[in-house]
Amino acid sequence: MPAPFRLPLDVFYEREARHPRQRFLVQPLGGGQVETLTWADVGHQARCAAHWLRARELPQGSHIALISKNCAHWIIADLAIWMAGHVSVPLYPNLTAESAGQVLRHSDSVLAFIGKLDDWPAMSAGVPEGLPTVSLPLHPAGSFDFSWDDLQRSSPIQDDPRPDAGQLATIIYTSGTTGLPKGVMHSFGNLGFATTRGTQLFGLGEHDRLLSYLPLCHVAERMFVELAAVYTGQTVFFAESLDTFLADLRRARPTAMFGVPRIWTRFQMGVYGKIPARRLDFLLGLPFIGKRVGHKVLAGLGLDALRVALSGAAPVPQALLDWYQKLGLDVLEVYGMTESCGYSHICLPGEYRQGWIGKPCPDVEVRIDASGEVLVRSRANMLGYYKDPQKTAETLTDDGFLRTGDKGEQDAEGRLRLTGRLKEIFKTSKGKYVAPAPIENRLAVHSRIEQVCVVGDGLIAPLGLCVLSLAGRDEGRAGLRSSLERLLEDVNAALDKHERLHRLVVVKDTWAVENGFLTPTLKIKRNVIEDAYGASFAQWSERGEAVLWQD
């Protein structure tokens, strides 16, 4: 029998009672001001808000939306929703009005908490008429039906509500790299199982520190920051803005950190912006001096205290992992999906094998089907998609395995290696199938390439679309052209003939969340990229240069 696990609110009540005065959440307020909230502060505010929610006499299990960038009261509101017996529905804070309205209507949300947002006027147009809104302490200008202060005038609830393991806790809408987002339903048991097992892997505890900066509405930040902090007692620091991010990182000096590959790449590009890649690599290779240089680089980033550094949500280039290793930091890969609470595979210290992610997490079963798709089964697997039984049946097998959509293979020790996405694989005009992700990882080794997308559906051969880093854009084309040509030769030499790239195209756009090229978790939206540049694919394929710039 699998070992027992604990449920989120049960663990929170225990911490609230055991060390009420201990620091829990640290929130920057702007202008250098910081608010520190203890476990007792968080518990009191959540209990007052829960009392107010109960007084509204909503049906038990009502769906309540949470629209905010990361902040202390995002977590407090989430706890209050659960204490009141309801279901939290977090939304990405940068959705368009149309997308926000779609999620609010599809989720049947009956109330919405509104917090820290960059462009509320644009998003607010999507809020269905008549949906009550509650502003959190950090909120945009605008008109709201209630304020957090209104909720805090209620007396705190005196009981400790304990939802059953099978009760629905949250509906997490996927960020949607293609198509419309789906509402992933997770129970308290799903969350409790994944967090209980996951937090036992690294020995984190009350003296550890986290920085919350990826969207809390995403399953990775929800599990690794919000719930992991509750289960381990870690202090959570919040980032104020993109402009203050480095200062926020240095203030927190996290001892544990989860990042998507794009974040780890941004750190690297920031370093390269101050010291050329060749110069840094030379210094890191020097005996004795190299170790000190690596530590100095990490300290400059605020990463010198990191004991646990994880990367997930997308494939990470091997060259990037090697670079951090030279600095003295082991960035370990994790693998999971929204549908599995992000809990599936992990690389633990001392078990690393180049090119492989890691072994299954405790109590996770894995099998590879005849098509090569990776299937996983554990208590962390979702209940299903909200109001979509057909899609649920397509994704969950009759015996409870989750179809990941990823192709992969296992070694003799159970480590997993992904070989491509089933839906991302395209067919060239020669009838050959190509998986883009492994090729993109090979291209990403170049110190001036910040983002890359391999396309080729219906083309005679694939193309590599590249976005240059800031330093790359400042560099002249002549010097870059020769190094990119060498990169293309090196990459093609390692590929099968049908996979080889016709040429590299340096595009003039930057790919960002704001212009729709990236999901909120910084994954490229292949369909958007293909729509944006597709009209030029044939023309680029016919050009004679190995490397060309978009005009």
PDB file of C-alpha atoms in Angstrom, residues 111-383:
ATOM      1  CA  LEU A 111     -17.366  35.861  -7.875  1.00  0.00           C
ATOM      2  CA  ALA A 112     -13.889  37.145  -8.749  1.00  0.00           C
ATOM      3  CA  PHE A 113     -10.989  38.382  -6.628  1.00  0.00           C
ATOM      4  CA  ILE A 114      -9.055  41.082  -8.505  1.00  0.00           C
ATOM      5  CA  GLY A 115      -5.462  41.817  -7.495  1.00  0.00           C
ATOM      6  CA  LYS A 116      -2.208  43.117  -8.898  1.00  0.00           C
ATOM      7  CA  LEU A 117      -2.601  43.607 -12.689  1.00  0.00           C
ATOM      8  CA  ASP A 118      -0.846  45.601 -15.416  1.00  0.00           C
ATOM      9  CA  ASP A 119      -3.798  46.318 -17.711  1.00  0.00           C
ATOM     10  CA  TRP A 120      -7.068  45.810 -15.876  1.00  0.00           C
ATOM     11  CA  PRO A 121      -9.035  48.226 -18.130  1.00  0.00           C
ATOM     12  CA  ALA A 122      -8.300  45.970 -21.122  1.00  0.00           C
ATOM     13  CA  MET A 123      -9.146  42.772 -19.239  1.00  0.00           C
ATOM     14  CA  SER A 124     -12.181  44.077 -17.336  1.00  0.00           C
ATOM     15  CA  ALA A 125     -14.229  44.332 -20.518  1.00  0.00           C
ATOM     16  CA  GLY A 126     -14.350  40.526 -20.504  1.00  0.00           C
ATOM     17  CA  VAL A 127     -15.863  40.216 -17.015  1.00  0.00           C
ATOM     18  CA  PRO A 128     -19.470  39.029 -17.449  1.00  0.00           C
ATOM     19  CA  GLU A 129     -22.059  41.583 -16.427  1.00  0.00           C
ATOM     20  CA  GLY A 130     -23.288  41.032 -12.885  1.00  0.00           C
ATOM     21  CA  LEU A 131     -20.239  39.029 -11.700  1.00  0.00           C
ATOM     22  CA  PRO A 132     -19.316  40.490  -8.257  1.00  0.00           C
ATOM     23  CA  THR A 133     -15.686  41.586  -7.861  1.00  0.00           C
ATOM     24  CA  VAL A 134     -13.518  41.900  -4.744  1.00  0.00           C
ATOM     25  CA  SER A 135     -10.323  43.966  -4.858  1.00  0.00           C
ATOM     26  CA  LEU A 136      -7.249  42.612  -3.065  1.00  0.00           C
ATOM     27  CA  PRO A 137      -4.936  45.046  -1.205  1.00  0.00           C
ATOM     28  CA  LEU A 138      -2.710  45.407  -4.283  1.00  0.00           C
ATOM     29  CA  HIS A 139      -5.166  46.139  -7.078  1.00  0.00           C
ATOM     30  CA  PRO A 140      -5.475  48.311 -10.186  1.00  0.00           C
ATOM     31  CA  ALA A 141      -7.489  51.499 -10.382  1.00  0.00           C
ATOM     32  CA  GLY A 142     -11.126  50.817 -11.130  1.00  0.00           C
ATOM     33  CA  SER A 143     -14.520  50.208  -9.654  1.00  0.00           C
ATOM     34  CA  PHE A 144     -15.060  47.026  -7.630  1.00  0.00           C
ATOM     35  CA  ASP A 145     -18.085  45.775  -5.732  1.00  0.00           C
ATOM     36  CA  PHE A 146     -16.174  44.969  -2.544  1.00  0.00           C
ATOM     37  CA  SER A 147     -12.695  45.533  -1.106  1.00  0.00           C
ATOM     38  CA  TRP A 148     -10.423  43.298   0.951  1.00  0.00           C
ATOM     39  CA  ASP A 149     -11.027  45.693   3.870  1.00  0.00           C
ATOM     40  CA  ASP A 150     -14.750  44.889   3.644  1.00  0.00           C
ATOM     41  CA  LEU A 151     -13.939  41.201   4.051  1.00  0.00           C
ATOM     42  CA  GLN A 152     -11.595  41.861   6.969  1.00  0.00           C
ATOM     43  CA  ARG A 153     -14.400  43.502   8.947  1.00  0.00           C
ATOM     44  CA  SER A 154     -15.906  40.035   9.354  1.00  0.00           C
ATOM     45  CA  SER A 155     -14.853  38.121  12.433  1.00  0.00           C
ATOM     46  CA  PRO A 156     -12.575  35.140  11.694  1.00  0.00           C
ATOM     47  CA  ILE A 157     -14.177  31.712  11.459  1.00  0.00           C
ATOM     48  CA  GLN A 158     -13.495  29.676  14.606  1.00  0.00           C
ATOM     49  CA  ASP A 159     -13.588  26.197  13.072  1.00  0.00           C
ATOM     50  CA  ASP A 160     -10.982  24.392  10.967  1.00  0.00           C
ATOM     51  CA  PRO A 161     -12.804  23.187   7.813  1.00  0.00           C
ATOM     52  CA  ARG A 162     -11.329  19.944   6.507  1.00  0.00           C
ATOM     53  CA  PRO A 163     -12.515  19.072   2.986  1.00  0.00           C
ATOM     54  CA  ASP A 164     -12.456  15.424   1.943  1.00  0.00           C
ATOM     55  CA  ALA A 165      -9.608  14.180  -0.251  1.00  0.00           C
ATOM     56  CA  GLY A 166     -12.020  13.593  -3.139  1.00  0.00           C
ATOM     57  CA  GLN A 167     -13.528  17.090  -3.005  1.00  0.00           C
ATOM     58  CA  LEU A 168     -12.784  19.421  -5.920  1.00  0.00           C
ATOM     59  CA  ALA A 169     -10.221  22.053  -4.833  1.00  0.00           C
ATOM     60  CA  THR A 170      -9.361  23.956  -7.998  1.00  0.00           C
ATOM     61  CA  ILE A 171      -9.861  24.198 -11.744  1.00  0.00           C
ATOM     62  CA  ILE A 172      -6.604  25.123 -13.481  1.00  0.00           C
ATOM     63  CA  TYR A 173      -6.991  26.348 -17.030  1.00  0.00           C
ATOM     64  CA  THR A 174      -4.094  25.379 -19.276  1.00  0.00           C
ATOM     65  CA  SER A 175      -2.243  28.226 -20.950  1.00  0.00           C
ATOM     66  CA  GLY A 176      -2.998  26.724 -24.348  1.00  0.00           C
ATOM     67  CA  THR A 177      -0.047  26.559 -26.774  1.00  0.00           C
ATOM     68  CA  THR A 178      -2.654  25.611 -29.362  1.00  0.00           C
ATOM     69  CA  GLY A 179      -6.412  25.851 -29.315  1.00  0.00           C
ATOM     70  CA  LEU A 180      -8.608  26.854 -26.393  1.00  0.00           C
ATOM     71  CA  PRO A 181      -7.562  26.319 -22.761  1.00  0.00           C
ATOM     72  CA  LYS A 182      -9.038  23.345 -20.913  1.00  0.00           C
ATOM     73  CA  GLY A 183     -10.180  23.389 -17.282  1.00  0.00           C
ATOM     74  CA  VAL A 184      -8.158  20.769 -15.386  1.00  0.00           C
ATOM     75  CA  MET A 185      -9.987  19.625 -12.236  1.00  0.00           C
ATOM     76  CA  HIS A 186      -7.870  18.709  -9.194  1.00  0.00           C
ATOM     77  CA  SER A 187      -9.094  17.443  -5.834  1.00  0.00           C
ATOM     78  CA  PHE A 188      -7.564  18.140  -2.428  1.00  0.00           C
ATOM     79  CA  GLY A 189      -6.280  14.577  -2.584  1.00  0.00           C
ATOM     80  CA  ASN A 190      -4.480  15.223  -5.892  1.00  0.00           C
ATOM     81  CA  LEU A 191      -2.775  18.309  -4.445  1.00  0.00           C
ATOM     82  CA  GLY A 192      -2.011  16.659  -1.124  1.00  0.00           C
ATOM     83  CA  PHE A 193      -0.538  13.514  -2.651  1.00  0.00           C
ATOM     84  CA  ALA A 194       1.737  15.401  -5.050  1.00  0.00           C
ATOM     85  CA  THR A 195       2.924  17.921  -2.451  1.00  0.00           C
ATOM     86  CA  THR A 196       3.465  15.366   0.324  1.00  0.00           C
ATOM     87  CA  ARG A 197       5.561  13.176  -1.956  1.00  0.00           C
ATOM     88  CA  GLY A 198       7.309  16.011  -3.773  1.00  0.00           C
ATOM     89  CA  THR A 199       8.460  17.933  -0.705  1.00  0.00           C
ATOM     90  CA  GLN A 200      10.066  14.805   0.742  1.00  0.00           C
ATOM     91  CA  LEU A 201      12.542  14.597  -2.146  1.00  0.00           C
ATOM     92  CA  PHE A 202      14.843  17.526  -1.308  1.00  0.00           C
ATOM     93  CA  GLY A 203      14.798  17.966   2.463  1.00  0.00           C
ATOM     94  CA  LEU A 204      13.541  21.555   2.362  1.00  0.00           C
ATOM     95  CA  GLY A 205      12.332  23.106   5.614  1.00  0.00           C
ATOM     96  CA  GLU A 206      11.490  26.206   7.640  1.00  0.00           C
ATOM     97  CA  HIS A 207      14.830  27.925   7.057  1.00  0.00           C
ATOM     98  CA  ASP A 208      14.559  27.752   3.265  1.00  0.00           C
ATOM     99  CA  ARG A 209      13.445  30.596   1.003  1.00  0.00           C
ATOM    100  CA  LEU A 210      11.476  30.753  -2.255  1.00  0.00           C
ATOM    101  CA  LEU A 211      10.966  33.560  -4.769  1.00  0.00           C
ATOM    102  CA  SER A 212       7.539  33.594  -6.399  1.00  0.00           C
ATOM    103  CA  TYR A 213       7.689  35.062  -9.897  1.00  0.00           C
ATOM    104  CA  LEU A 214       6.199  32.583 -12.388  1.00  0.00           C
ATOM    105  CA  PRO A 215       2.383  32.802 -12.568  1.00  0.00           C
ATOM    106  CA  LEU A 216       0.812  31.256  -9.449  1.00  0.00           C
ATOM    107  CA  CYS A 217      -2.107  30.199 -11.635  1.00  0.00           C
ATOM    108  CA  HIS A 218       0.276  27.757 -13.364  1.00  0.00           C
ATOM    109  CA  VAL A 219       0.523  24.317 -11.802  1.00  0.00           C
ATOM    110  CA  ALA A 220       4.316  24.476 -11.326  1.00  0.00           C
ATOM    111  CA  GLU A 221       4.297  27.659  -9.212  1.00  0.00           C
ATOM    112  CA  ARG A 222       1.164  26.545  -7.389  1.00  0.00           C
ATOM    113  CA  MET A 223       2.835  23.297  -6.333  1.00  0.00           C
ATOM    114  CA  PHE A 224       6.458  24.360  -5.922  1.00  0.00           C
ATOM    115  CA  VAL A 225       5.778  27.697  -4.195  1.00  0.00           C
ATOM    116  CA  GLU A 226       2.314  27.980  -2.623  1.00  0.00           C
ATOM    117  CA  LEU A 227       1.751  24.393  -1.542  1.00  0.00           C
ATOM    118  CA  ALA A 228       5.409  23.488  -0.991  1.00  0.00           C
ATOM    119  CA  ALA A 229       5.736  26.477   1.360  1.00  0.00           C
ATOM    120  CA  VAL A 230       2.700  25.316   3.350  1.00  0.00           C
ATOM    121  CA  TYR A 231       4.051  21.778   3.618  1.00  0.00           C
ATOM    122  CA  THR A 232       7.661  22.717   4.466  1.00  0.00           C
ATOM    123  CA  GLY A 233       7.327  26.069   6.252  1.00  0.00           C
ATOM    124  CA  GLN A 234       9.523  27.938   3.758  1.00  0.00           C
ATOM    125  CA  THR A 235       9.353  31.730   3.492  1.00  0.00           C
ATOM    126  CA  VAL A 236       7.939  33.031   0.206  1.00  0.00           C
ATOM    127  CA  PHE A 237       9.311  36.285  -1.232  1.00  0.00           C
ATOM    128  CA  PHE A 238       7.457  37.934  -4.103  1.00  0.00           C
ATOM    129  CA  ALA A 239       8.892  39.737  -7.119  1.00  0.00           C
ATOM    130  CA  GLU A 240       7.566  43.270  -7.532  1.00  0.00           C
ATOM    131  CA  SER A 241       8.013  43.739 -11.278  1.00  0.00           C
ATOM    132  CA  LEU A 242      10.212  42.845 -14.224  1.00  0.00           C
ATOM    133  CA  ASP A 243      12.231  46.026 -13.661  1.00  0.00           C
ATOM    134  CA  THR A 244      12.970  45.118 -10.030  1.00  0.00           C
ATOM    135  CA  PHE A 245      13.362  41.378 -10.614  1.00  0.00           C
ATOM    136  CA  LEU A 246      17.119  41.207 -10.064  1.00  0.00           C
ATOM    137  CA  ALA A 247      16.827  43.280  -6.859  1.00  0.00           C
ATOM    138  CA  ASP A 248      13.947  41.047  -5.696  1.00  0.00           C
ATOM    139  CA  LEU A 249      16.066  37.970  -6.403  1.00  0.00           C
ATOM    140  CA  ARG A 250      19.008  39.357  -4.481  1.00  0.00           C
ATOM    141  CA  ARG A 251      16.761  40.293  -1.550  1.00  0.00           C
ATOM    142  CA  ALA A 252      15.286  36.796  -1.349  1.00  0.00           C
ATOM    143  CA  ARG A 253      18.488  34.871  -2.113  1.00  0.00           C
ATOM    144  CA  PRO A 254      16.339  31.761  -2.600  1.00  0.00           C
ATOM    145  CA  THR A 255      17.607  28.398  -1.471  1.00  0.00           C
ATOM    146  CA  ALA A 256      15.180  26.590  -3.783  1.00  0.00           C
ATOM    147  CA  MET A 257      13.948  27.736  -7.168  1.00  0.00           C
ATOM    148  CA  PHE A 258      11.891  26.431 -10.052  1.00  0.00           C
ATOM    149  CA  GLY A 259      12.348  28.024 -13.462  1.00  0.00           C
ATOM    150  CA  VAL A 260      11.253  27.334 -17.004  1.00  0.00           C
ATOM    151  CA  PRO A 261      14.152  27.039 -19.509  1.00  0.00           C
ATOM    152  CA  ARG A 262      13.474  30.558 -20.797  1.00  0.00           C
ATOM    153  CA  ILE A 263      14.199  31.992 -17.325  1.00  0.00           C
ATOM    154  CA  TRP A 264      17.484  30.114 -17.003  1.00  0.00           C
ATOM    155  CA  THR A 265      18.379  31.326 -20.510  1.00  0.00           C
ATOM    156  CA  ARG A 266      17.561  34.930 -19.569  1.00  0.00           C
ATOM    157  CA  PHE A 267      19.958  34.737 -16.640  1.00  0.00           C
ATOM    158  CA  GLN A 268      22.651  33.443 -18.973  1.00  0.00           C
ATOM    159  CA  MET A 269      22.023  36.139 -21.590  1.00  0.00           C
ATOM    160  CA  GLY A 270      22.176  38.789 -18.849  1.00  0.00           C
ATOM    161  CA  VAL A 271      25.606  37.521 -17.839  1.00  0.00           C
ATOM    162  CA  TYR A 272      26.782  37.420 -21.455  1.00  0.00           C
ATOM    163  CA  GLY A 273      25.628  41.025 -21.801  1.00  0.00           C
ATOM    164  CA  LYS A 274      28.266  41.990 -19.233  1.00  0.00           C
ATOM    165  CA  ILE A 275      31.080  39.601 -20.133  1.00  0.00           C
ATOM    166  CA  PRO A 276      31.621  37.916 -23.523  1.00  0.00           C
ATOM    167  CA  ALA A 277      30.873  34.193 -23.622  1.00  0.00           C
ATOM    168  CA  ARG A 278      34.403  33.227 -24.714  1.00  0.00           C
ATOM    169  CA  ARG A 279      36.001  35.313 -21.969  1.00  0.00           C
ATOM    170  CA  LEU A 280      33.736  33.825 -19.286  1.00  0.00           C
ATOM    171  CA  ASP A 281      34.260  30.257 -20.507  1.00  0.00           C
ATOM    172  CA  PHE A 282      38.035  30.830 -20.426  1.00  0.00           C
ATOM    173  CA  LEU A 283      37.901  32.127 -16.831  1.00  0.00           C
ATOM    174  CA  LEU A 284      35.626  29.293 -15.685  1.00  0.00           C
ATOM    175  CA  GLY A 285      38.093  26.775 -17.081  1.00  0.00           C
ATOM    176  CA  LEU A 286      41.020  28.076 -15.030  1.00  0.00           C
ATOM    177  CA  PRO A 287      42.061  26.016 -11.977  1.00  0.00           C
ATOM    178  CA  PHE A 288      41.098  27.585  -8.616  1.00  0.00           C
ATOM    179  CA  ILE A 289      40.097  30.895 -10.251  1.00  0.00           C
ATOM    180  CA  GLY A 290      37.222  29.303 -12.192  1.00  0.00           C
ATOM    181  CA  LYS A 291      35.379  28.274  -9.061  1.00  0.00           C
ATOM    182  CA  ARG A 292      35.572  31.782  -7.598  1.00  0.00           C
ATOM    183  CA  VAL A 293      34.427  33.325 -10.877  1.00  0.00           C
ATOM    184  CA  GLY A 294      31.428  30.973 -10.992  1.00  0.00           C
ATOM    185  CA  HIS A 295      30.436  31.864  -7.433  1.00  0.00           C
ATOM    186  CA  LYS A 296      30.768  35.578  -8.196  1.00  0.00           C
ATOM    187  CA  VAL A 297      28.491  35.231 -11.235  1.00  0.00           C
ATOM    188  CA  LEU A 298      25.877  33.370  -9.173  1.00  0.00           C
ATOM    189  CA  ALA A 299      26.106  35.942  -6.367  1.00  0.00           C
ATOM    190  CA  GLY A 300      25.563  38.738  -8.879  1.00  0.00           C
ATOM    191  CA  LEU A 301      22.345  37.015  -9.938  1.00  0.00           C
ATOM    192  CA  GLY A 302      21.217  36.347  -6.365  1.00  0.00           C
ATOM    193  CA  LEU A 303      21.544  32.593  -6.922  1.00  0.00           C
ATOM    194  CA  ASP A 304      24.555  31.881  -4.702  1.00  0.00           C
ATOM    195  CA  ALA A 305      22.447  30.359  -1.887  1.00  0.00           C
ATOM    196  CA  LEU A 306      20.558  27.921  -4.152  1.00  0.00           C
ATOM    197  CA  ARG A 307      20.568  24.325  -2.941  1.00  0.00           C
ATOM    198  CA  VAL A 308      17.732  23.093  -5.177  1.00  0.00           C
ATOM    199  CA  ALA A 309      17.505  24.446  -8.738  1.00  0.00           C
ATOM    200  CA  LEU A 310      14.884  22.886 -10.993  1.00  0.00           C
ATOM    201  CA  SER A 311      13.865  23.414 -14.611  1.00  0.00           C
ATOM    202  CA  GLY A 312      10.675  22.169 -16.215  1.00  0.00           C
ATOM    203  CA  ALA A 313       7.613  22.920 -18.374  1.00  0.00           C
ATOM    204  CA  ALA A 314       9.669  22.605 -21.601  1.00  0.00           C
ATOM    205  CA  PRO A 315      12.805  20.824 -22.839  1.00  0.00           C
ATOM    206  CA  VAL A 316      16.037  22.437 -21.644  1.00  0.00           C
ATOM    207  CA  PRO A 317      19.132  22.521 -23.874  1.00  0.00           C
ATOM    208  CA  GLN A 318      21.977  20.337 -22.620  1.00  0.00           C
ATOM    209  CA  ALA A 319      24.437  23.181 -23.240  1.00  0.00           C
ATOM    210  CA  LEU A 320      22.520  25.377 -20.789  1.00  0.00           C
ATOM    211  CA  LEU A 321      22.687  22.717 -18.068  1.00  0.00           C
ATOM    212  CA  ASP A 322      26.431  22.366 -18.738  1.00  0.00           C
ATOM    213  CA  TRP A 323      26.918  26.143 -18.442  1.00  0.00           C
ATOM    214  CA  TYR A 324      25.315  26.302 -14.996  1.00  0.00           C
ATOM    215  CA  GLN A 325      27.343  23.302 -13.924  1.00  0.00           C
ATOM    216  CA  LYS A 326      30.491  25.266 -14.798  1.00  0.00           C
ATOM    217  CA  LEU A 327      29.241  28.029 -12.499  1.00  0.00           C
ATOM    218  CA  GLY A 328      28.868  25.471  -9.723  1.00  0.00           C
ATOM    219  CA  LEU A 329      25.085  25.082  -9.886  1.00  0.00           C
ATOM    220  CA  ASP A 330      23.351  21.825 -10.810  1.00  0.00           C
ATOM    221  CA  VAL A 331      20.050  22.661 -12.507  1.00  0.00           C
ATOM    222  CA  LEU A 332      17.975  19.489 -12.420  1.00  0.00           C
ATOM    223  CA  GLU A 333      15.117  18.716 -14.799  1.00  0.00           C
ATOM    224  CA  VAL A 334      11.601  17.851 -13.715  1.00  0.00           C
ATOM    225  CA  TYR A 335       8.754  16.647 -15.901  1.00  0.00           C
ATOM    226  CA  GLY A 336       5.046  16.838 -15.366  1.00  0.00           C
ATOM    227  CA  MET A 337       1.825  18.314 -16.680  1.00  0.00           C
ATOM    228  CA  THR A 338      -1.039  20.415 -15.391  1.00  0.00           C
ATOM    229  CA  GLU A 339      -3.081  17.200 -15.585  1.00  0.00           C
ATOM    230  CA  SER A 340      -0.699  15.439 -13.157  1.00  0.00           C
ATOM    231  CA  CYS A 341      -0.142  18.347 -10.727  1.00  0.00           C
ATOM    232  CA  GLY A 342       3.283  18.645 -12.343  1.00  0.00           C
ATOM    233  CA  TYR A 343       4.225  15.423 -10.545  1.00  0.00           C
ATOM    234  CA  SER A 344       5.718  12.736 -12.785  1.00  0.00           C
ATOM    235  CA  HIS A 345       9.525  12.534 -13.207  1.00  0.00           C
ATOM    236  CA  ILE A 346      12.471  14.180 -11.515  1.00  0.00           C
ATOM    237  CA  CYS A 347      16.240  14.138 -11.679  1.00  0.00           C
ATOM    238  CA  LEU A 348      17.695  13.880  -8.190  1.00  0.00           C
ATOM    239  CA  PRO A 349      21.242  14.901  -7.202  1.00  0.00           C
ATOM    240  CA  GLY A 350      23.759  12.190  -8.044  1.00  0.00           C
ATOM    241  CA  GLU A 351      21.422  10.441 -10.500  1.00  0.00           C
ATOM    242  CA  TYR A 352      21.984  12.646 -13.533  1.00  0.00           C
ATOM    243  CA  ARG A 353      22.506  11.056 -16.944  1.00  0.00           C
ATOM    244  CA  GLN A 354      23.092  13.380 -19.870  1.00  0.00           C
ATOM    245  CA  GLY A 355      20.090  13.644 -22.161  1.00  0.00           C
ATOM    246  CA  TRP A 356      17.685  11.970 -19.719  1.00  0.00           C
ATOM    247  CA  ILE A 357      15.211  13.726 -17.440  1.00  0.00           C
ATOM    248  CA  GLY A 358      15.162  11.374 -14.480  1.00  0.00           C
ATOM    249  CA  LYS A 359      13.238   8.599 -12.820  1.00  0.00           C
ATOM    250  CA  PRO A 360       9.541   8.486 -11.944  1.00  0.00           C
ATOM    251  CA  CYS A 361       8.592  10.293  -8.752  1.00  0.00           C
ATOM    252  CA  PRO A 362       7.554   8.072  -5.814  1.00  0.00           C
ATOM    253  CA  ASP A 363       4.332   6.115  -6.470  1.00  0.00           C
ATOM    254  CA  VAL A 364       4.184   7.085 -10.157  1.00  0.00           C
ATOM    255  CA  GLU A 365       3.685   4.279 -12.702  1.00  0.00           C
ATOM    256  CA  VAL A 366       4.906   4.718 -16.269  1.00  0.00           C
ATOM    257  CA  ARG A 367       4.387   2.871 -19.514  1.00  0.00           C
ATOM    258  CA  ILE A 368       5.216   3.627 -23.149  1.00  0.00           C
ATOM    259  CA  ASP A 369       2.478   2.619 -25.580  1.00  0.00           C
ATOM    260  CA  ALA A 370       2.876   1.237 -29.101  1.00  0.00           C
ATOM    261  CA  SER A 371       3.018   4.732 -30.621  1.00  0.00           C
ATOM    262  CA  GLY A 372       5.816   5.735 -28.246  1.00  0.00           C
ATOM    263  CA  GLU A 373       3.579   7.966 -26.101  1.00  0.00           C
ATOM    264  CA  VAL A 374       4.454   8.314 -22.421  1.00  0.00           C
ATOM    265  CA  LEU A 375       1.598   7.369 -20.075  1.00  0.00           C
ATOM    266  CA  VAL A 376       1.684   7.994 -16.306  1.00  0.00           C
ATOM    267  CA  ARG A 377      -0.556   6.975 -13.420  1.00  0.00           C
ATOM    268  CA  SER A 378      -0.621   8.220  -9.820  1.00  0.00           C
ATOM    269  CA  ARG A 379      -2.908   9.821  -7.243  1.00  0.00           C
ATOM    270  CA  ALA A 380      -1.823  13.188  -8.699  1.00  0.00           C
ATOM    271  CA  ASN A 381      -3.703  12.602 -11.967  1.00  0.00           C
ATOM    272  CA  MET A 382      -6.605  14.970 -12.560  1.00  0.00           C
ATOM    273  CA  LEU A 383     -10.260  14.169 -12.019  1.00  0.00           C
TER     274      LEU A 383
END
